[in-house]
Structures are given as structure tokens and as C-alpha cells.
Amino acid sequence: MSEASGFTSMAGAKAEGQAPQIGVGMLGYAFMGKAHTHAMLNIGHMMYPPPAVPKLVGIAGRNREAVAEAAKRYGYQHAYTDWRDLINNPDIQFFDNGGPNDAHAEPCIAAAQAGKHILCEKPLARTAEESKLMLDAVQKAGVKHMVAFNYRFVPAIRQIRKLVDSGLLGKIYHFRAVYLQEWIMPHYNMPMIWRLQKKMAGSGALGDLGAHIIDLARYLVGEVRSVSGMTRTFIEERPWGDGTMGKVDVDDAFVSLLDFENGALGTVEATRFAAGRKNGQRIEINAEKATIVFNLERLNELEVYWVGDQPKETQGFRNVLVSEPFHPWWENWWPQGHMIGWEHTFVHEITHLLDCIVNNRAVSPIGADFLDGYRNSVICDAIVRSSESRRQVDCVYEA
Ligand SMILES: NC(=O)c1ccc[n+]([C@@H]2O[C@H](COP(=O)([O-])OP(=O)(O)OC[C@H]3O[C@@H](n4cnc5c(N)ncnc54)[C@H](O)[C@@H]3O)[C@@H](O)[C@H]2O)c1
């Protein structure tokens, strides 16, 4: 992974010496458990030579049969019904938390206290207060920590950040982002699930989808000073499996203005009520020298407009294919134009964390660490408070 460590890894490259193995303990075997494990199985041969090779030691869930089946399918040596068994296993050095949001804090804090390096899914926790406890624990333990804001690891997004850092874009005026899905609209007949309960999820579209684009706002533009937000719940009751009704106490959608410390102005919006939108994430940056647009459904492309670089008759937006060997992480994949996808973001993400662990590098800014996760939570909480109070709210960071 030349992105982080400087070594090249063209196909056919030879590794000098043996990459160390790092024992992995995975909490959760569903959506994210599968995505992370898929990535780990690819690292040893695709991110070559790898900084370390993940060894799938154990996986935890709650249902004995289901977790045993997952262990067999993914190739973990042990299946546990209590995450504490992952933490107590001395062969596990890296704890990967792909559980629901209410299962982030306690296991991650215990893992930190046991000296394990940690990858935790986003949002880091249900509230900023809970995120702060997690941040304090990893800092005290001195372990490496990362929040799985995987969109930082889309090559096109990393390329935008490189352009920002190089100064080529000049001053940034606007950041605008939408993250649109449809899967809890009436035509899906979605019953009550953990994502619709505050005690488990913390918030709704805000913490689930909004957290991603708020992370990109911070990653690409800078720190957020204050917000002015509005949240809405369109369907307030949903049936449990037994037919009784449960109260939805999280947002189905939110919109917010972002006031950046560097003077830029932002808007972020996320919903699960956008008919036809499956995973519609789009961001646009308007800067002094250029406008850049990213659309997740075309994740190997950037739409770019450079101010004044063409005769006026041919001035306009151009589509740039981000798939050259010199684009971030691309040297590890295929010849240019042979596309990569959403799942590869996790390969880049976990390789980066392994590199940070083995070579003692900083996780941030290429990845989001728990400080980023905490600050993200502060912004999410401020958006809720702004909506409740109908006022602009300052983001107060205690770290
Ligand atoms: N980065 C992304 O793009 C992305 C996408 C989806 C979800 N997520 C995040 O990943 C996390 C998990 O989401 P998901 O979609 O995989 O959820 P999911 O419901 O599909 O899976 C949750 C898993 O956690 C397990 N689990 C629940 N409670 C547990 C406990 N106490 N002990 C052990 N295992 C337990 C479940 O059995 C299941 O395997 C959430 O924090 C979510 O916000 C991130």
C-alpha cells in the first residue's frame, strides 16, 4: 500500500521477508461482518506485499448456530456467543466491531483495556458522551484505533483530499452532500428493527448515513464550528414481529447547514425516504479554482470543472476516470479502466489500519480515528439539539 507506507506492490512484486500475522476477532457476522471479512481475505494477495496478514481467529454473535455457521463460511477458527471471549483470547490482537451501535462502546472499551487494536463501525457511538468514553479508553491504552468511515478509502475521494492539500483548488467556498436511501418507505413494509430505536441506534438517518457525509465534510474541508439542523420522522409507529406496534424514536431524515471554521459553508442531508434512491451519495465542492463532484454510484469517476483552463467555447465539466496506477490505491488492483467497487474500500481501510499497527503510523488523516469519531458525534448531537431548539448550535469539542 504505497498510499501509507511508500512501498510499491505491482502484481508480481516480491515481498522481502514474511509479513507478520495479526489475529482478528470480529463482532457481528451480518452486513458489516461480511464486508470486513471479505476485505481481510483479500489483503494478503491483493495489497501485496501486505503490511500484515489478518488471521481469522474468532467471530462473535448471539445465536450459537448462526455464529457457528458464519465462522465456517468465513473461515474463523472459533465461534463465540459472548464478545468477551474474543477480548480474552490471547491470539487476537485486533478487535473489529461490526455490531449495532449499542454494541460499540462496552466491547471497544474492554478491548482497549485488554491492549487490542480496534476498528469500530460508524457511528462511533450513540452519543458524543459515549464516544468520548471510547476515545479516552483507546488513548489511555495506547492502542491503534479507527472508525470505519470507509468512504475516505474510495480512491476518488482520497484524490479530492490530495487536491485540497496541494492547494490546487484554492479556497473552498461550499461543501454540499446528500445521502439518500428508500428502504423504510411504506412500500417496503419494514417492521421495527434496531436501526429505528434510539436506545440501540442513537439516531436514525443522521447517525447512519449523515455520519458518513459529515465525516467527508470534515475530511475534505475542515472542522465544523456550528450547525443549524432539522430532523423529521415520517412514520412514527411500526409493527414488531408479533404484530404489536412499536414507537420509532429516531429521525427518518435530516437536513443541516454546516458552518466551517475556515469560512466555508456546507449543507448535508440524508434520508431513508427518497423513492428510487438505493444508496445515493453525492458530494460537491465549489472552490476558487474548480468545482469537483463525486457520485457513489459512479465511484471510479470525478466530475471536474477547472476555472479558465479552456477556450470559452469548450469550457465545461469533464469526466475523469480515477483508475490510473498513480491514483490512490490503484496500483494494487487492475490495469486502468478495469473497475473496482464499494467492497474494495474496506480492503484499503483495513490494510491502512494494519500498516498503522505494524509500522506505528498515525491512523488519521488517511483514516478516521476515534477523535474523528468523537467529533463526528458532537456534530450529530448538535444537529439534533438544533432541530429541537429551532436554533443554530455551536459544536463544543472536549477533545
Ligand atoms: N461503513 C458502512 O458503509 C456501513 C454500512 C452498514 C452498516 N454500518 C454500521 O455497521 C454496524 C453494523 O451494521 P450492520 O448493517 O452490519 O448490522 P446488522 O444488523 O446487519 O448486523 C449486526 C451484527 O451484530 C450482531 N450482534 C448484535 N448484537 C450483538 C452482541 N451483543 N454481541 C455480538 N454480536 C451482536 C448480530 O448478530 C449481527 O451479526 C452499525 O454500527 C452500522 O451503523 C456501516
Coordinates of N, CA and C in Angstrom, one line a residue, residues 1-131:
M1 N 0.8 -1.2 0.0 CA 0.0 0.0 0.0 C 0.9 1.2 0.0
S2 N 1.3 1.7 -1.2 CA 2.1 2.9 -1.2 C 1.5 4.1 -0.6
E3 N 0.1 4.2 -0.6 CA -0.6 5.3 -0.1 C -0.1 5.7 1.3
A4 N 0.1 4.7 2.1 CA 0.5 5.0 3.5 C 2.0 4.7 3.7
S5 N 2.5 3.7 3.2 CA 3.8 3.3 3.6 C 5.0 3.5 2.6
G6 N 4.7 3.8 1.4 CA 5.7 4.1 0.5 C 6.2 2.9 -0.3
F7 N 5.8 1.7 0.1 CA 6.3 0.5 -0.8 C 5.4 0.3 -1.9
T8 N 5.9 -0.2 -3.0 CA 5.1 -0.5 -4.2 C 4.7 -1.9 -4.2
S9 N 3.6 -2.2 -4.9 CA 3.1 -3.6 -4.8 C 2.4 -3.9 -6.2
M10 N 3.2 -3.8 -7.2 CA 2.7 -4.2 -8.5 C 2.5 -5.7 -8.5
A11 N 1.6 -6.2 -9.4 CA 1.5 -7.7 -9.5 C 2.8 -8.3 -9.8
G12 N 3.2 -9.3 -9.1 CA 4.4 -10.0 -9.4 C 5.6 -9.5 -8.5
A13 N 5.3 -8.4 -7.7 CA 6.3 -7.9 -6.8 C 6.7 -9.0 -5.8
K14 N 7.9 -8.9 -5.3 CA 8.4 -9.9 -4.3 C 8.4 -9.3 -2.9
A15 N 7.9 -10.0 -2.0 CA 7.9 -9.5 -0.6 C 9.3 -9.8 0.0
E16 N 9.8 -8.9 0.7 CA 11.1 -9.2 1.4 C 10.7 -9.7 2.8
G17 N 11.0 -10.9 3.1 CA 10.6 -11.5 4.3 C 9.1 -11.8 4.4
Q18 N 8.8 -12.3 5.5 CA 7.4 -12.8 5.8 C 6.6 -11.7 6.4
A19 N 5.4 -11.4 5.9 CA 4.5 -10.4 6.6 C 4.0 -11.0 7.9
P20 N 4.0 -10.2 9.0 CA 3.5 -10.7 10.2 C 2.0 -11.1 10.1
Q21 N 1.6 -12.0 10.9 CA 0.1 -12.3 11.0 C -0.4 -11.5 12.2
I22 N -1.7 -11.0 12.0 CA -2.4 -10.4 13.1 C -3.7 -11.1 13.4
G23 N -3.9 -11.6 14.6 CA -5.1 -12.3 14.9 C -6.3 -11.4 15.0
V24 N -7.4 -11.7 14.3 CA -8.5 -10.8 14.3 C -9.7 -11.5 15.0
G25 N -10.4 -10.6 15.8 CA -11.6 -11.0 16.5 C -12.7 -10.1 16.0
M26 N -13.7 -10.7 15.4 CA -14.8 -10.0 14.7 C -16.1 -10.1 15.5
L27 N -16.7 -8.9 15.8 CA -18.0 -8.9 16.5 C -19.1 -8.7 15.4
G28 N -20.0 -9.6 15.2 CA -21.0 -9.4 14.2 C -20.7 -10.1 12.9
Y29 N -21.7 -10.8 12.3 CA -21.4 -11.6 11.1 C -22.3 -11.3 10.0
A30 N -23.1 -10.2 10.2 CA -24.1 -9.9 9.1 C -23.5 -8.9 8.1
F31 N -24.1 -7.8 7.8 CA -23.7 -6.9 6.7 C -22.2 -6.6 6.8
M32 N -21.9 -5.9 7.9 CA -20.5 -5.4 8.1 C -19.5 -6.5 8.4
G33 N -20.0 -7.5 9.2 CA -19.1 -8.6 9.5 C -18.7 -9.3 8.2
K34 N -19.6 -9.4 7.2 CA -19.3 -10.0 5.9 C -18.4 -9.1 5.1
A35 N -18.7 -7.8 5.1 CA -17.9 -6.8 4.3 C -16.4 -6.8 4.8
H36 N -16.3 -6.7 6.1 CA -14.9 -6.6 6.7 C -14.1 -7.9 6.4
T37 N -14.8 -9.1 6.6 CA -14.1 -10.3 6.5 C -13.7 -10.5 5.0
H38 N -14.6 -10.2 4.1 CA -14.3 -10.3 2.7 C -13.0 -9.5 2.4
A39 N -12.9 -8.3 3.0 CA -11.7 -7.5 2.8 C -10.5 -8.2 3.3
M40 N -10.6 -8.7 4.5 CA -9.4 -9.3 5.2 C -8.9 -10.5 4.4
L41 N -9.9 -11.2 3.7 CA -9.4 -12.4 2.9 C -8.7 -12.0 1.7
N42 N -8.9 -10.7 1.3 CA -8.2 -10.2 0.0 C -6.9 -9.6 0.3
I43 N -6.6 -9.2 1.5 CA -5.4 -8.3 1.7 C -4.1 -9.0 1.4
G44 N -4.0 -10.3 1.9 CA -2.7 -11.0 1.8 C -2.2 -11.1 0.3
H45 N -3.1 -11.2 -0.6 CA -2.6 -11.4 -2.0 C -2.8 -10.1 -2.9
M46 N -3.8 -9.3 -2.6 CA -4.0 -8.1 -3.4 C -3.2 -6.9 -3.0
M47 N -3.1 -6.6 -1.7 CA -2.4 -5.5 -1.2 C -0.9 -6.0 -1.0
Y48 N -0.3 -6.3 -2.1 CA 1.0 -7.1 -2.0 C 2.2 -6.2 -2.2
P49 N 3.2 -6.4 -1.3 CA 3.3 -7.2 -0.1 C 2.5 -6.5 1.0
P50 N 1.7 -7.3 1.7 CA 0.9 -6.7 2.8 C 1.7 -6.3 4.0
P51 N 1.2 -5.2 4.7 CA 1.9 -4.9 5.9 C 1.8 -6.0 7.0
A52 N 0.7 -6.7 6.9 CA 0.4 -7.8 7.8 C -0.7 -8.6 7.2
V53 N -0.8 -9.9 7.6 CA -1.9 -10.7 7.0 C -2.9 -11.0 8.2
P54 N -4.1 -10.6 8.0 CA -5.1 -10.9 9.0 C -5.3 -12.5 9.2
K55 N -5.3 -12.9 10.4 CA -5.6 -14.3 10.7 C -6.9 -14.4 11.4
L56 N -7.9 -15.1 10.8 CA -9.3 -15.0 11.3 C -9.4 -16.0 12.5
V57 N -9.2 -15.4 13.7 CA -9.1 -16.2 14.9 C -10.5 -16.5 15.5
G58 N -11.4 -15.4 15.6 CA -12.7 -15.7 16.2 C -13.7 -14.7 15.8
I59 N -15.0 -15.2 15.8 CA -16.1 -14.3 15.5 C -17.2 -14.5 16.6
A60 N -17.9 -13.4 16.9 CA -18.9 -13.4 18.0 C -20.2 -13.0 17.5
G61 N -21.3 -13.6 17.9 CA -22.6 -13.2 17.7 C -23.4 -13.6 18.9
R62 N -24.8 -13.7 18.8 CA -25.6 -14.1 19.9 C -26.2 -15.4 19.8
N63 N -26.4 -15.8 18.5 CA -27.1 -17.1 18.2 C -26.0 -18.2 17.9
R64 N -26.0 -19.2 18.7 CA -24.9 -20.2 18.6 C -24.8 -20.8 17.2
E65 N -26.0 -21.3 16.7 CA -25.9 -21.9 15.4 C -25.5 -21.0 14.3
A66 N -26.1 -19.8 14.3 CA -25.8 -18.8 13.3 C -24.4 -18.4 13.3
V67 N -23.8 -18.2 14.5 CA -22.4 -17.7 14.5 C -21.5 -18.9 14.1
A68 N -21.8 -20.1 14.5 CA -21.0 -21.2 14.1 C -21.0 -21.4 12.6
E69 N -22.2 -21.1 12.0 CA -22.3 -21.2 10.5 C -21.4 -20.1 9.9
A70 N -21.5 -18.9 10.5 CA -20.7 -17.8 9.9 C -19.2 -18.1 10.0
A71 N -18.8 -18.7 11.2 CA -17.4 -19.0 11.3 C -16.9 -20.0 10.3
K72 N -17.8 -20.9 10.0 CA -17.5 -21.9 8.9 C -17.4 -21.3 7.6
R73 N -18.4 -20.4 7.3 CA -18.5 -19.8 6.0 C -17.3 -18.9 5.7
Y74 N -16.9 -18.0 6.7 CA -15.9 -17.0 6.5 C -14.5 -17.6 6.8
G75 N -14.4 -18.7 7.6 CA -13.1 -19.2 7.9 C -12.5 -18.8 9.2
Y76 N -13.3 -18.4 10.2 CA -12.8 -18.1 11.6 C -12.6 -19.4 12.3
Q77 N -11.6 -19.5 13.1 CA -11.3 -20.7 13.9 C -12.3 -20.9 15.0
H78 N -12.7 -19.9 15.7 CA -13.6 -20.0 16.8 C -14.9 -19.2 16.6
A79 N -16.0 -19.8 17.1 CA -17.3 -19.0 17.1 C -17.7 -18.8 18.6
Y80 N -18.0 -17.6 19.0 CA -18.4 -17.3 20.4 C -19.7 -16.7 20.4
T81 N -20.5 -16.9 21.5 CA -21.7 -16.2 21.7 C -21.6 -15.1 22.7
D82 N -20.4 -14.8 23.2 CA -20.1 -13.7 24.1 C -18.9 -13.0 23.6
W83 N -19.0 -11.7 23.2 CA -17.9 -11.0 22.7 C -16.7 -10.9 23.6
R84 N -16.9 -11.2 24.9 CA -15.8 -11.1 25.9 C -14.8 -12.2 25.6
D85 N -15.3 -13.3 25.0 CA -14.4 -14.4 24.7 C -13.4 -14.0 23.6
L86 N -13.8 -13.1 22.7 CA -12.8 -12.5 21.7 C -11.8 -11.7 22.5
I87 N -12.2 -10.9 23.4 CA -11.3 -10.0 24.1 C -10.3 -10.8 24.9
N88 N -10.8 -11.9 25.5 CA -9.9 -12.7 26.3 C -9.0 -13.7 25.6
N89 N -9.2 -13.8 24.3 CA -8.4 -14.7 23.5 C -7.0 -14.1 23.2
P90 N -5.9 -14.6 23.8 CA -4.6 -14.0 23.6 C -4.1 -14.0 22.1
D91 N -4.7 -14.9 21.3 CA -4.3 -14.9 19.9 C -4.9 -13.8 19.1
I92 N -5.8 -13.0 19.7 CA -6.4 -11.9 19.0 C -5.7 -10.6 19.4
Q93 N -5.2 -9.9 18.4 CA -4.5 -8.6 18.6 C -5.4 -7.4 18.1
F94 N -6.3 -7.8 17.2 CA -7.1 -6.7 16.5 C -8.6 -7.1 16.6
F95 N -9.3 -6.2 17.3 CA -10.7 -6.3 17.6 C -11.5 -5.5 16.5
D96 N -12.4 -6.2 15.8 CA -13.1 -5.5 14.7 C -14.6 -5.5 15.1
N97 N -15.2 -4.3 15.4 CA -16.5 -4.3 15.9 C -17.5 -3.9 14.8
G98 N -18.2 -4.9 14.3 CA -19.2 -4.7 13.2 C -20.6 -5.0 13.8
G99 N -20.8 -4.7 15.1 CA -22.1 -4.8 15.7 C -22.9 -3.6 15.6
P100 N -24.2 -3.7 16.1 CA -25.1 -2.5 16.1 C -24.5 -1.4 17.0
N101 N -25.0 -0.2 16.9 CA -24.4 0.9 17.6 C -24.4 0.8 19.1
D102 N -25.4 0.1 19.7 CA -25.4 -0.1 21.2 C -24.4 -1.1 21.6
A103 N -23.8 -1.8 20.6 CA -22.7 -2.8 21.0 C -21.3 -2.3 20.6
H104 N -21.2 -1.0 20.5 CA -19.9 -0.4 20.2 C -19.1 -0.1 21.4
A105 N -19.7 0.7 22.4 CA -18.9 1.2 23.5 C -18.3 0.2 24.4
E106 N -19.1 -0.6 25.0 CA -18.6 -1.6 26.0 C -17.6 -2.5 25.5
P107 N -17.8 -3.2 24.3 CA -16.8 -4.1 23.8 C -15.5 -3.4 23.4
C108 N -15.6 -2.2 22.8 CA -14.4 -1.5 22.4 C -13.6 -1.0 23.6
I109 N -14.3 -0.6 24.6 CA -13.6 -0.1 25.8 C -12.9 -1.3 26.5
A110 N -13.6 -2.4 26.5 CA -12.9 -3.7 27.1 C -11.8 -4.1 26.2
A111 N -11.9 -4.0 24.9 CA -10.8 -4.4 24.0 C -9.6 -3.5 24.2
A112 N -9.8 -2.2 24.4 CA -8.7 -1.3 24.6 C -8.0 -1.6 25.9
Q113 N -8.8 -1.9 26.9 CA -8.2 -2.2 28.2 C -7.4 -3.5 28.2
A114 N -7.8 -4.4 27.2 CA -7.0 -5.6 27.0 C -5.9 -5.4 26.1
G115 N -5.6 -4.2 25.6 CA -4.5 -3.9 24.7 C -4.7 -4.3 23.3
K116 N -6.0 -4.5 22.8 CA -6.2 -4.8 21.4 C -6.3 -3.6 20.6
H117 N -5.8 -3.6 19.3 CA -6.1 -2.6 18.4 C -7.5 -2.7 17.9
I118 N -8.1 -1.5 17.5 CA -9.6 -1.6 17.3 C -10.0 -0.9 16.0
L119 N -10.9 -1.6 15.3 CA -11.6 -1.0 14.2 C -13.1 -1.1 14.6
C120 N -13.8 0.1 14.7 CA -15.2 0.1 15.1 C -16.0 0.7 14.0
E121 N -17.1 0.1 13.7 CA -18.0 0.6 12.7 C -18.6 2.0 13.1
K122 N -19.1 2.7 12.2 CA -19.6 4.1 12.4 C -21.1 3.9 12.7
P123 N -21.8 4.9 13.3 CA -21.1 6.0 14.1 C -20.4 5.4 15.3
L124 N -19.4 6.1 15.7 CA -18.6 5.5 16.8 C -19.5 5.1 18.0
A125 N -20.4 5.9 18.3 CA -21.3 5.5 19.4 C -22.7 6.2 19.2
R126 N -23.6 6.0 20.2 CA -24.9 6.6 20.1 C -25.0 8.1 20.4
T127 N -24.0 8.6 21.2 CA -24.0 10.0 21.6 C -22.5 10.4 21.7
A128 N -22.3 11.7 21.7 CA -20.9 12.2 21.9 C -20.3 11.8 23.2
E129 N -21.2 11.8 24.2 CA -20.7 11.4 25.6 C -20.2 10.0 25.6
E130 N -20.9 9.1 24.9 CA -20.4 7.7 24.8 C -19.1 7.6 24.0
S131 N -19.1 8.4 22.9 CA -17.9 8.4 22.0 C -16.7 8.8 22.8

